[in-house]
């Protein structure tokens, strides 16, 4: 809370990516000077809301404001993150902050990217429980240990920070599934209630879907929820290799 | 023809038309439950959501789904849950609806588990249940119950993602990032669809449907401090009021006890369910004084008021003595990290404290609308005839927080909102499914009917001068916070009502400066403001009219509950701005009704 106060910064230089294809203008960086309340460490999203009061045409997505809905993934001073839970004290370089859309996806307008490719990859992994057995009247039993295997996987908020930080996803967004979709793939492979493990692995067994991950680990360093997609991807690779032997 | 800056007015001839068997406005828990039911039955179903569905506010629900699934306690009974809910509602919850919810609940919870919801587990491999506020065994006589089914403290996230996934599997059509503006009503007062636009392109549509479900969620953004997402602007409520249909019990707003001080973000009641408690500046566990039996797990209205009294009487914490502390540090890292990982993150981010080591500064925050669009247990929207009888609005359904089937009455119990979503989202879907099978015939909307639904959108689009949206919204929120908060009095409310009239005039004269077509969030925010003012005014008028204290509605000038005059729902129409009364249902089908008693915890 006090990092800003101690630096006694009261005015921030915000540089924000602007683009509206309908305008006929090329993308450009807009510079704004924004006065922030003293002694408070506000979030990047708060700063954006203040910017929008100056210029209502600035466009970005936002909803929950607490890092759970995954709307406001963006590139903050060069690193992907969520605007609503990134404090200025962490993001600022001097008194300057540069905001750009998530890299690698088509820009619809300003900070808003087209998430279609990202969602299409998610859909490919069949992101739902498959269990064709007859259902019990009550819950399908699962031990505490079995359930623990889903921790670190089910919490994904689909913000897109990881996949859009991944060079492999930039090069092959249609063939490499990307860290977010693969984390989900592993979530269902790991679920003791899912009966389609073999089919799921079959679907991943090609040169691109999983194996284009080269362990760069950008996904891990940007995930706002502290998840580890690289680890999940390695687990999938191990299962595929083990199966082939 | 996309909307653009040329100030051109839209009319019926300029709209594209899409036709569905059922459309659901809103992609949160209740909406996705309704759409799933329809899509699984093979009907052409669309979810119209202003955000990608998993961004909906259900995702923020933390603690769990309260439901007597007999996991923690094999002898648990849905009737005990019903008793708690009726008592929690301060006796204006409809008992037929509460009965339906508590009895049907287990089926819906197990359905979700079968869909893959990653519930936490007990040692026996069953769904984990924790204690929550206002929960008892044996009709209040058997002590604290543990009835809230949880996926750590991320139950809403787990629920919403599971439902989105199930809808993908079922082939639901998602119109993601589409904004629904107004209902289209035909000459017979039936609803035949909505006007909506695709936010990305600004292209307006008439979405025609045999059944329209409003699952638009809450409207906490009428207040300055709220746990609600920025998208919670009461869009469905605004649409209904503009279409000439009523809302019910809008004075009943829940202030959740534990919003993080200075931010409003919530930390779950599950914190107290796991053994956390509140202390004042003297370190006193003050809830022992206000609720000797249930202490920190008294119902939310009681706890929130007790906290405000501690603060008003000078026993608040911090330099301004304006909050209290939620203590979890005595629970140990094991419980905190395993059961409450999400709130650990939130309190580090927003309060800059690690709850394992330090208490979290908290203050009540606007959290939930018990009131909303009146419906029956099938989700069918009701209107009130001049003689006071209920009439079904054909073609229109509502579910979830937007609706008031009235299971929460004057105060909602923790964990009952997620149960409400799944049970009544499903029942609306079931009713529509059966109606579609029987054949629905609604008369056609004329071009005039459609033009009528375009009035608001046109006014915003052609505005060339006028008021600034952000400024008017801030005035509205401040007014509601100051004059219609946790404690209310007639004088302040009268003053607030006068101010609201001025604010309404300003909303009729807002100026959309950015008229561009593509992903114009300024246009969305302008239209949201038109919904916020409808909700705010309904709240204000009803709050002033209900001259008693009941549930979340606490008046300094009428401190007692008045069963003689106000064991009733309030009904409000926007055109008259007048309040009428509606009977509370005391006719459950399989149990004896619970009669009003003094409510103590």
mmCIF file with all atom_site columns, C-alpha atoms in Angstrom, chain A residues 18-147:
data_model
loop_
_atom_site.group_PDB
_atom_site.id
_atom_site.type_symbol
_atom_site.label_atom_id
_atom_site.label_alt_id
_atom_site.label_comp_id
_atom_site.label_asym_id
_atom_site.label_entity_id
_atom_site.label_seq_id
_atom_site.pdbx_PDB_ins_code
_atom_site.Cartn_x
_atom_site.Cartn_y
_atom_site.Cartn_z
_atom_site.occupancy
_atom_site.B_iso_or_equiv
_atom_site.pdbx_formal_charge
_atom_site.auth_seq_id
_atom_site.auth_comp_id
_atom_site.auth_asym_id
_atom_site.auth_atom_id
_atom_site.pdbx_PDB_model_num
ATOM 1   C CA . UNK A 1 18  ? -5.005  2.753   -29.599 1.00 0.00 ? 18  UNK A CA 1
ATOM 2   C CA . UNK A 1 19  ? -6.505  1.207   -32.697 1.00 0.00 ? 19  UNK A CA 1
ATOM 3   C CA . UNK A 1 20  ? -9.910  1.301   -34.314 1.00 0.00 ? 20  UNK A CA 1
ATOM 4   C CA . UNK A 1 21  ? -9.828  -0.339  -37.742 1.00 0.00 ? 21  UNK A CA 1
ATOM 5   C CA . UNK A 1 22  ? -13.035 1.530   -38.698 1.00 0.00 ? 22  UNK A CA 1
ATOM 6   C CA . UNK A 1 23  ? -11.275 4.875   -38.245 1.00 0.00 ? 23  UNK A CA 1
ATOM 7   C CA . UNK A 1 24  ? -8.882  4.290   -41.139 1.00 0.00 ? 24  UNK A CA 1
ATOM 8   C CA . UNK A 1 25  ? -6.020  5.365   -38.875 1.00 0.00 ? 25  UNK A CA 1
ATOM 9   C CA . UNK A 1 26  ? -2.987  3.222   -38.131 1.00 0.00 ? 26  UNK A CA 1
ATOM 10  C CA . UNK A 1 27  ? -2.456  1.984   -34.585 1.00 0.00 ? 27  UNK A CA 1
ATOM 11  C CA . UNK A 1 28  ? -0.716  4.537   -32.357 1.00 0.00 ? 28  UNK A CA 1
ATOM 12  C CA . UNK A 1 29  ? 0.314   5.068   -28.743 1.00 0.00 ? 29  UNK A CA 1
ATOM 13  C CA . UNK A 1 30  ? -1.744  7.669   -26.881 1.00 0.00 ? 30  UNK A CA 1
ATOM 14  C CA . UNK A 1 31  ? -0.060  9.484   -23.996 1.00 0.00 ? 31  UNK A CA 1
ATOM 15  C CA . UNK A 1 32  ? -2.084  10.592  -21.013 1.00 0.00 ? 32  UNK A CA 1
ATOM 16  C CA . UNK A 1 33  ? -1.107  12.147  -17.723 1.00 0.00 ? 33  UNK A CA 1
ATOM 17  C CA . UNK A 1 34  ? -3.234  10.880  -14.862 1.00 0.00 ? 34  UNK A CA 1
ATOM 18  C CA . UNK A 1 35  ? -3.358  12.192  -11.301 1.00 0.00 ? 35  UNK A CA 1
ATOM 19  C CA . UNK A 1 36  ? -3.746  9.401   -8.786  1.00 0.00 ? 36  UNK A CA 1
ATOM 20  C CA . UNK A 1 37  ? -4.887  9.597   -5.173  1.00 0.00 ? 37  UNK A CA 1
ATOM 21  C CA . UNK A 1 38  ? -1.982  10.017  -2.785  1.00 0.00 ? 38  UNK A CA 1
ATOM 22  C CA . UNK A 1 39  ? -0.928  7.294   -0.399  1.00 0.00 ? 39  UNK A CA 1
ATOM 23  C CA . UNK A 1 40  ? -2.891  4.546   -2.150  1.00 0.00 ? 40  UNK A CA 1
ATOM 24  C CA . UNK A 1 41  ? -1.533  1.773   -4.311  1.00 0.00 ? 41  UNK A CA 1
ATOM 25  C CA . UNK A 1 42  ? -4.222  1.548   -6.957  1.00 0.00 ? 42  UNK A CA 1
ATOM 26  C CA . UNK A 1 43  ? -4.419  -1.197  -9.557  1.00 0.00 ? 43  UNK A CA 1
ATOM 27  C CA . UNK A 1 44  ? -3.685  -0.847  -13.264 1.00 0.00 ? 44  UNK A CA 1
ATOM 28  C CA . UNK A 1 45  ? -7.415  -1.275  -13.948 1.00 0.00 ? 45  UNK A CA 1
ATOM 29  C CA . UNK A 1 46  ? -8.209  1.674   -11.658 1.00 0.00 ? 46  UNK A CA 1
ATOM 30  C CA . UNK A 1 47  ? -5.775  3.752   -13.687 1.00 0.00 ? 47  UNK A CA 1
ATOM 31  C CA . UNK A 1 48  ? -7.485  2.661   -16.901 1.00 0.00 ? 48  UNK A CA 1
ATOM 32  C CA . UNK A 1 49  ? -10.876 3.611   -15.511 1.00 0.00 ? 49  UNK A CA 1
ATOM 33  C CA . UNK A 1 50  ? -9.502  7.074   -14.731 1.00 0.00 ? 50  UNK A CA 1
ATOM 34  C CA . UNK A 1 51  ? -8.100  7.275   -18.254 1.00 0.00 ? 51  UNK A CA 1
ATOM 35  C CA . UNK A 1 52  ? -11.522 6.380   -19.647 1.00 0.00 ? 52  UNK A CA 1
ATOM 36  C CA . UNK A 1 53  ? -13.042 9.273   -17.716 1.00 0.00 ? 53  UNK A CA 1
ATOM 37  C CA . UNK A 1 54  ? -10.663 11.575  -19.616 1.00 0.00 ? 54  UNK A CA 1
ATOM 38  C CA . UNK A 1 55  ? -11.300 9.841   -22.930 1.00 0.00 ? 55  UNK A CA 1
ATOM 39  C CA . UNK A 1 56  ? -14.434 7.640   -22.980 1.00 0.00 ? 56  UNK A CA 1
ATOM 40  C CA . UNK A 1 57  ? -13.422 6.108   -26.304 1.00 0.00 ? 57  UNK A CA 1
ATOM 41  C CA . UNK A 1 58  ? -10.576 4.091   -24.721 1.00 0.00 ? 58  UNK A CA 1
ATOM 42  C CA . UNK A 1 59  ? -11.718 0.467   -24.855 1.00 0.00 ? 59  UNK A CA 1
ATOM 43  C CA . UNK A 1 60  ? -10.812 -2.495  -22.675 1.00 0.00 ? 60  UNK A CA 1
ATOM 44  C CA . UNK A 1 61  ? -12.623 -5.435  -21.113 1.00 0.00 ? 61  UNK A CA 1
ATOM 45  C CA . UNK A 1 62  ? -13.219 -5.657  -17.368 1.00 0.00 ? 62  UNK A CA 1
ATOM 46  C CA . UNK A 1 63  ? -15.676 -7.247  -14.991 1.00 0.00 ? 63  UNK A CA 1
ATOM 47  C CA . UNK A 1 64  ? -15.011 -8.682  -11.538 1.00 0.00 ? 64  UNK A CA 1
ATOM 48  C CA . UNK A 1 65  ? -12.130 -6.427  -10.534 1.00 0.00 ? 65  UNK A CA 1
ATOM 49  C CA . UNK A 1 66  ? -10.643 -9.146  -8.328  1.00 0.00 ? 66  UNK A CA 1
ATOM 50  C CA . UNK A 1 67  ? -8.735  -11.469 -10.644 1.00 0.00 ? 67  UNK A CA 1
ATOM 51  C CA . UNK A 1 68  ? -11.351 -14.192 -10.976 1.00 0.00 ? 68  UNK A CA 1
ATOM 52  C CA . UNK A 1 69  ? -13.254 -13.528 -14.212 1.00 0.00 ? 69  UNK A CA 1
ATOM 53  C CA . UNK A 1 70  ? -10.244 -13.236 -16.525 1.00 0.00 ? 70  UNK A CA 1
ATOM 54  C CA . UNK A 1 71  ? -11.542 -10.284 -18.597 1.00 0.00 ? 71  UNK A CA 1
ATOM 55  C CA . UNK A 1 72  ? -8.698  -7.830  -18.346 1.00 0.00 ? 72  UNK A CA 1
ATOM 56  C CA . UNK A 1 73  ? -5.623  -9.696  -19.529 1.00 0.00 ? 73  UNK A CA 1
ATOM 57  C CA . UNK A 1 74  ? -3.267  -7.160  -21.118 1.00 0.00 ? 74  UNK A CA 1
ATOM 58  C CA . UNK A 1 75  ? 0.382   -6.431  -21.666 1.00 0.00 ? 75  UNK A CA 1
ATOM 59  C CA . UNK A 1 76  ? 1.624   -4.215  -18.833 1.00 0.00 ? 76  UNK A CA 1
ATOM 60  C CA . UNK A 1 77  ? 5.064   -2.681  -19.306 1.00 0.00 ? 77  UNK A CA 1
ATOM 61  C CA . UNK A 1 78  ? 6.006   -5.637  -21.469 1.00 0.00 ? 78  UNK A CA 1
ATOM 62  C CA . UNK A 1 79  ? 4.566   -8.419  -19.316 1.00 0.00 ? 79  UNK A CA 1
ATOM 63  C CA . UNK A 1 80  ? 1.157   -10.060 -19.594 1.00 0.00 ? 80  UNK A CA 1
ATOM 64  C CA . UNK A 1 81  ? -1.068  -9.777  -16.542 1.00 0.00 ? 81  UNK A CA 1
ATOM 65  C CA . UNK A 1 82  ? -4.498  -8.839  -15.228 1.00 0.00 ? 82  UNK A CA 1
ATOM 66  C CA . UNK A 1 83  ? -5.106  -5.111  -14.853 1.00 0.00 ? 83  UNK A CA 1
ATOM 67  C CA . UNK A 1 84  ? -7.315  -5.538  -11.802 1.00 0.00 ? 84  UNK A CA 1
ATOM 68  C CA . UNK A 1 85  ? -4.785  -7.308  -9.575  1.00 0.00 ? 85  UNK A CA 1
ATOM 69  C CA . UNK A 1 86  ? -1.568  -5.701  -10.780 1.00 0.00 ? 86  UNK A CA 1
ATOM 70  C CA . UNK A 1 87  ? -0.702  -2.851  -8.412  1.00 0.00 ? 87  UNK A CA 1
ATOM 71  C CA . UNK A 1 88  ? 0.930   0.220   -9.926  1.00 0.00 ? 88  UNK A CA 1
ATOM 72  C CA . UNK A 1 89  ? 3.780   -0.167  -7.449  1.00 0.00 ? 89  UNK A CA 1
ATOM 73  C CA . UNK A 1 90  ? 4.693   -3.433  -9.193  1.00 0.00 ? 90  UNK A CA 1
ATOM 74  C CA . UNK A 1 91  ? 4.075   -2.299  -12.743 1.00 0.00 ? 91  UNK A CA 1
ATOM 75  C CA . UNK A 1 92  ? 5.557   1.193   -12.869 1.00 0.00 ? 92  UNK A CA 1
ATOM 76  C CA . UNK A 1 93  ? 8.901   2.021   -14.391 1.00 0.00 ? 93  UNK A CA 1
ATOM 77  C CA . UNK A 1 94  ? 9.651   5.400   -12.879 1.00 0.00 ? 94  UNK A CA 1
ATOM 78  C CA . UNK A 1 95  ? 6.281   7.067   -13.244 1.00 0.00 ? 95  UNK A CA 1
ATOM 79  C CA . UNK A 1 96  ? 5.602   5.532   -16.627 1.00 0.00 ? 96  UNK A CA 1
ATOM 80  C CA . UNK A 1 97  ? 3.380   2.676   -17.668 1.00 0.00 ? 97  UNK A CA 1
ATOM 81  C CA . UNK A 1 98  ? 2.817   1.257   -21.137 1.00 0.00 ? 98  UNK A CA 1
ATOM 82  C CA . UNK A 1 99  ? -0.323  -0.765  -21.830 1.00 0.00 ? 99  UNK A CA 1
ATOM 83  C CA . UNK A 1 100 ? -0.763  -2.861  -24.936 1.00 0.00 ? 100 UNK A CA 1
ATOM 84  C CA . UNK A 1 101 ? -3.172  -5.626  -25.945 1.00 0.00 ? 101 UNK A CA 1
ATOM 85  C CA . UNK A 1 102 ? -2.182  -9.253  -25.317 1.00 0.00 ? 102 UNK A CA 1
ATOM 86  C CA . UNK A 1 103 ? 0.360   -10.081 -28.055 1.00 0.00 ? 103 UNK A CA 1
ATOM 87  C CA . UNK A 1 104 ? -0.198  -12.543 -30.879 1.00 0.00 ? 104 UNK A CA 1
ATOM 88  C CA . UNK A 1 105 ? -3.960  -12.292 -31.278 1.00 0.00 ? 105 UNK A CA 1
ATOM 89  C CA . UNK A 1 106 ? -5.804  -10.039 -33.764 1.00 0.00 ? 106 UNK A CA 1
ATOM 90  C CA . UNK A 1 107 ? -6.768  -6.692  -32.204 1.00 0.00 ? 107 UNK A CA 1
ATOM 91  C CA . UNK A 1 108 ? -10.446 -5.768  -32.351 1.00 0.00 ? 108 UNK A CA 1
ATOM 92  C CA . UNK A 1 109 ? -9.947  -2.359  -30.795 1.00 0.00 ? 109 UNK A CA 1
ATOM 93  C CA . UNK A 1 110 ? -7.430  -0.786  -28.387 1.00 0.00 ? 110 UNK A CA 1
ATOM 94  C CA . UNK A 1 111 ? -6.722  -3.361  -25.626 1.00 0.00 ? 111 UNK A CA 1
ATOM 95  C CA . UNK A 1 112 ? -9.433  -5.738  -26.843 1.00 0.00 ? 112 UNK A CA 1
ATOM 96  C CA . UNK A 1 113 ? -8.166  -8.779  -28.706 1.00 0.00 ? 113 UNK A CA 1
ATOM 97  C CA . UNK A 1 114 ? -10.095 -11.396 -30.650 1.00 0.00 ? 114 UNK A CA 1
ATOM 98  C CA . UNK A 1 115 ? -10.037 -14.479 -28.393 1.00 0.00 ? 115 UNK A CA 1
ATOM 99  C CA . UNK A 1 116 ? -11.514 -16.808 -31.039 1.00 0.00 ? 116 UNK A CA 1
ATOM 100 C CA . UNK A 1 117 ? -8.305  -18.741 -31.725 1.00 0.00 ? 117 UNK A CA 1
ATOM 101 C CA . UNK A 1 118 ? -7.730  -19.138 -28.015 1.00 0.00 ? 118 UNK A CA 1
ATOM 102 C CA . UNK A 1 119 ? -11.263 -20.428 -27.369 1.00 0.00 ? 119 UNK A CA 1
ATOM 103 C CA . UNK A 1 120 ? -11.160 -22.711 -30.430 1.00 0.00 ? 120 UNK A CA 1
ATOM 104 C CA . UNK A 1 121 ? -8.072  -24.445 -29.040 1.00 0.00 ? 121 UNK A CA 1
ATOM 105 C CA . UNK A 1 122 ? -9.824  -24.833 -25.699 1.00 0.00 ? 122 UNK A CA 1
ATOM 106 C CA . UNK A 1 123 ? -12.837 -26.430 -27.411 1.00 0.00 ? 123 UNK A CA 1
ATOM 107 C CA . UNK A 1 124 ? -10.587 -28.911 -29.215 1.00 0.00 ? 124 UNK A CA 1
ATOM 108 C CA . UNK A 1 125 ? -9.530  -30.673 -26.027 1.00 0.00 ? 125 UNK A CA 1
ATOM 109 C CA . UNK A 1 126 ? -13.194 -31.537 -25.214 1.00 0.00 ? 126 UNK A CA 1
ATOM 110 C CA . UNK A 1 127 ? -13.243 -29.460 -22.057 1.00 0.00 ? 127 UNK A CA 1
ATOM 111 C CA . UNK A 1 128 ? -15.900 -31.412 -20.234 1.00 0.00 ? 128 UNK A CA 1
ATOM 112 C CA . UNK A 1 129 ? -16.066 -34.547 -18.168 1.00 0.00 ? 129 UNK A CA 1
ATOM 113 C CA . UNK A 1 130 ? -16.647 -37.675 -20.227 1.00 0.00 ? 130 UNK A CA 1
ATOM 114 C CA . UNK A 1 131 ? -18.086 -40.516 -18.214 1.00 0.00 ? 131 UNK A CA 1
ATOM 115 C CA . UNK A 1 132 ? -20.362 -42.895 -20.037 1.00 0.00 ? 132 UNK A CA 1
ATOM 116 C CA . UNK A 1 133 ? -20.888 -45.230 -17.110 1.00 0.00 ? 133 UNK A CA 1
ATOM 117 C CA . UNK A 1 134 ? -24.230 -45.413 -15.397 1.00 0.00 ? 134 UNK A CA 1
ATOM 118 C CA . UNK A 1 135 ? -24.428 -42.586 -12.884 1.00 0.00 ? 135 UNK A CA 1
ATOM 119 C CA . UNK A 1 136 ? -24.942 -43.288 -9.200  1.00 0.00 ? 136 UNK A CA 1
ATOM 120 C CA . UNK A 1 137 ? -27.881 -41.645 -7.465  1.00 0.00 ? 137 UNK A CA 1
ATOM 121 C CA . UNK A 1 138 ? -25.480 -39.570 -5.404  1.00 0.00 ? 138 UNK A CA 1
ATOM 122 C CA . UNK A 1 139 ? -22.045 -38.175 -6.276  1.00 0.00 ? 139 UNK A CA 1
ATOM 123 C CA . UNK A 1 140 ? -19.398 -40.201 -8.114  1.00 0.00 ? 140 UNK A CA 1
ATOM 124 C CA . UNK A 1 141 ? -16.985 -40.985 -5.295  1.00 0.00 ? 141 UNK A CA 1
ATOM 125 C CA . UNK A 1 142 ? -13.529 -39.437 -5.409  1.00 0.00 ? 142 UNK A CA 1
ATOM 126 C CA . UNK A 1 143 ? -10.872 -39.711 -2.714  1.00 0.00 ? 143 UNK A CA 1
ATOM 127 C CA . UNK A 1 144 ? -9.199  -36.680 -1.208  1.00 0.00 ? 144 UNK A CA 1
ATOM 128 C CA . UNK A 1 145 ? -5.975  -37.727 -2.969  1.00 0.00 ? 145 UNK A CA 1
ATOM 129 C CA . UNK A 1 146 ? -7.715  -38.118 -6.343  1.00 0.00 ? 146 UNK A CA 1
ATOM 130 C CA . UNK A 1 147 ? -9.305  -34.709 -5.937  1.00 0.00 ? 147 UNK A CA 1
#
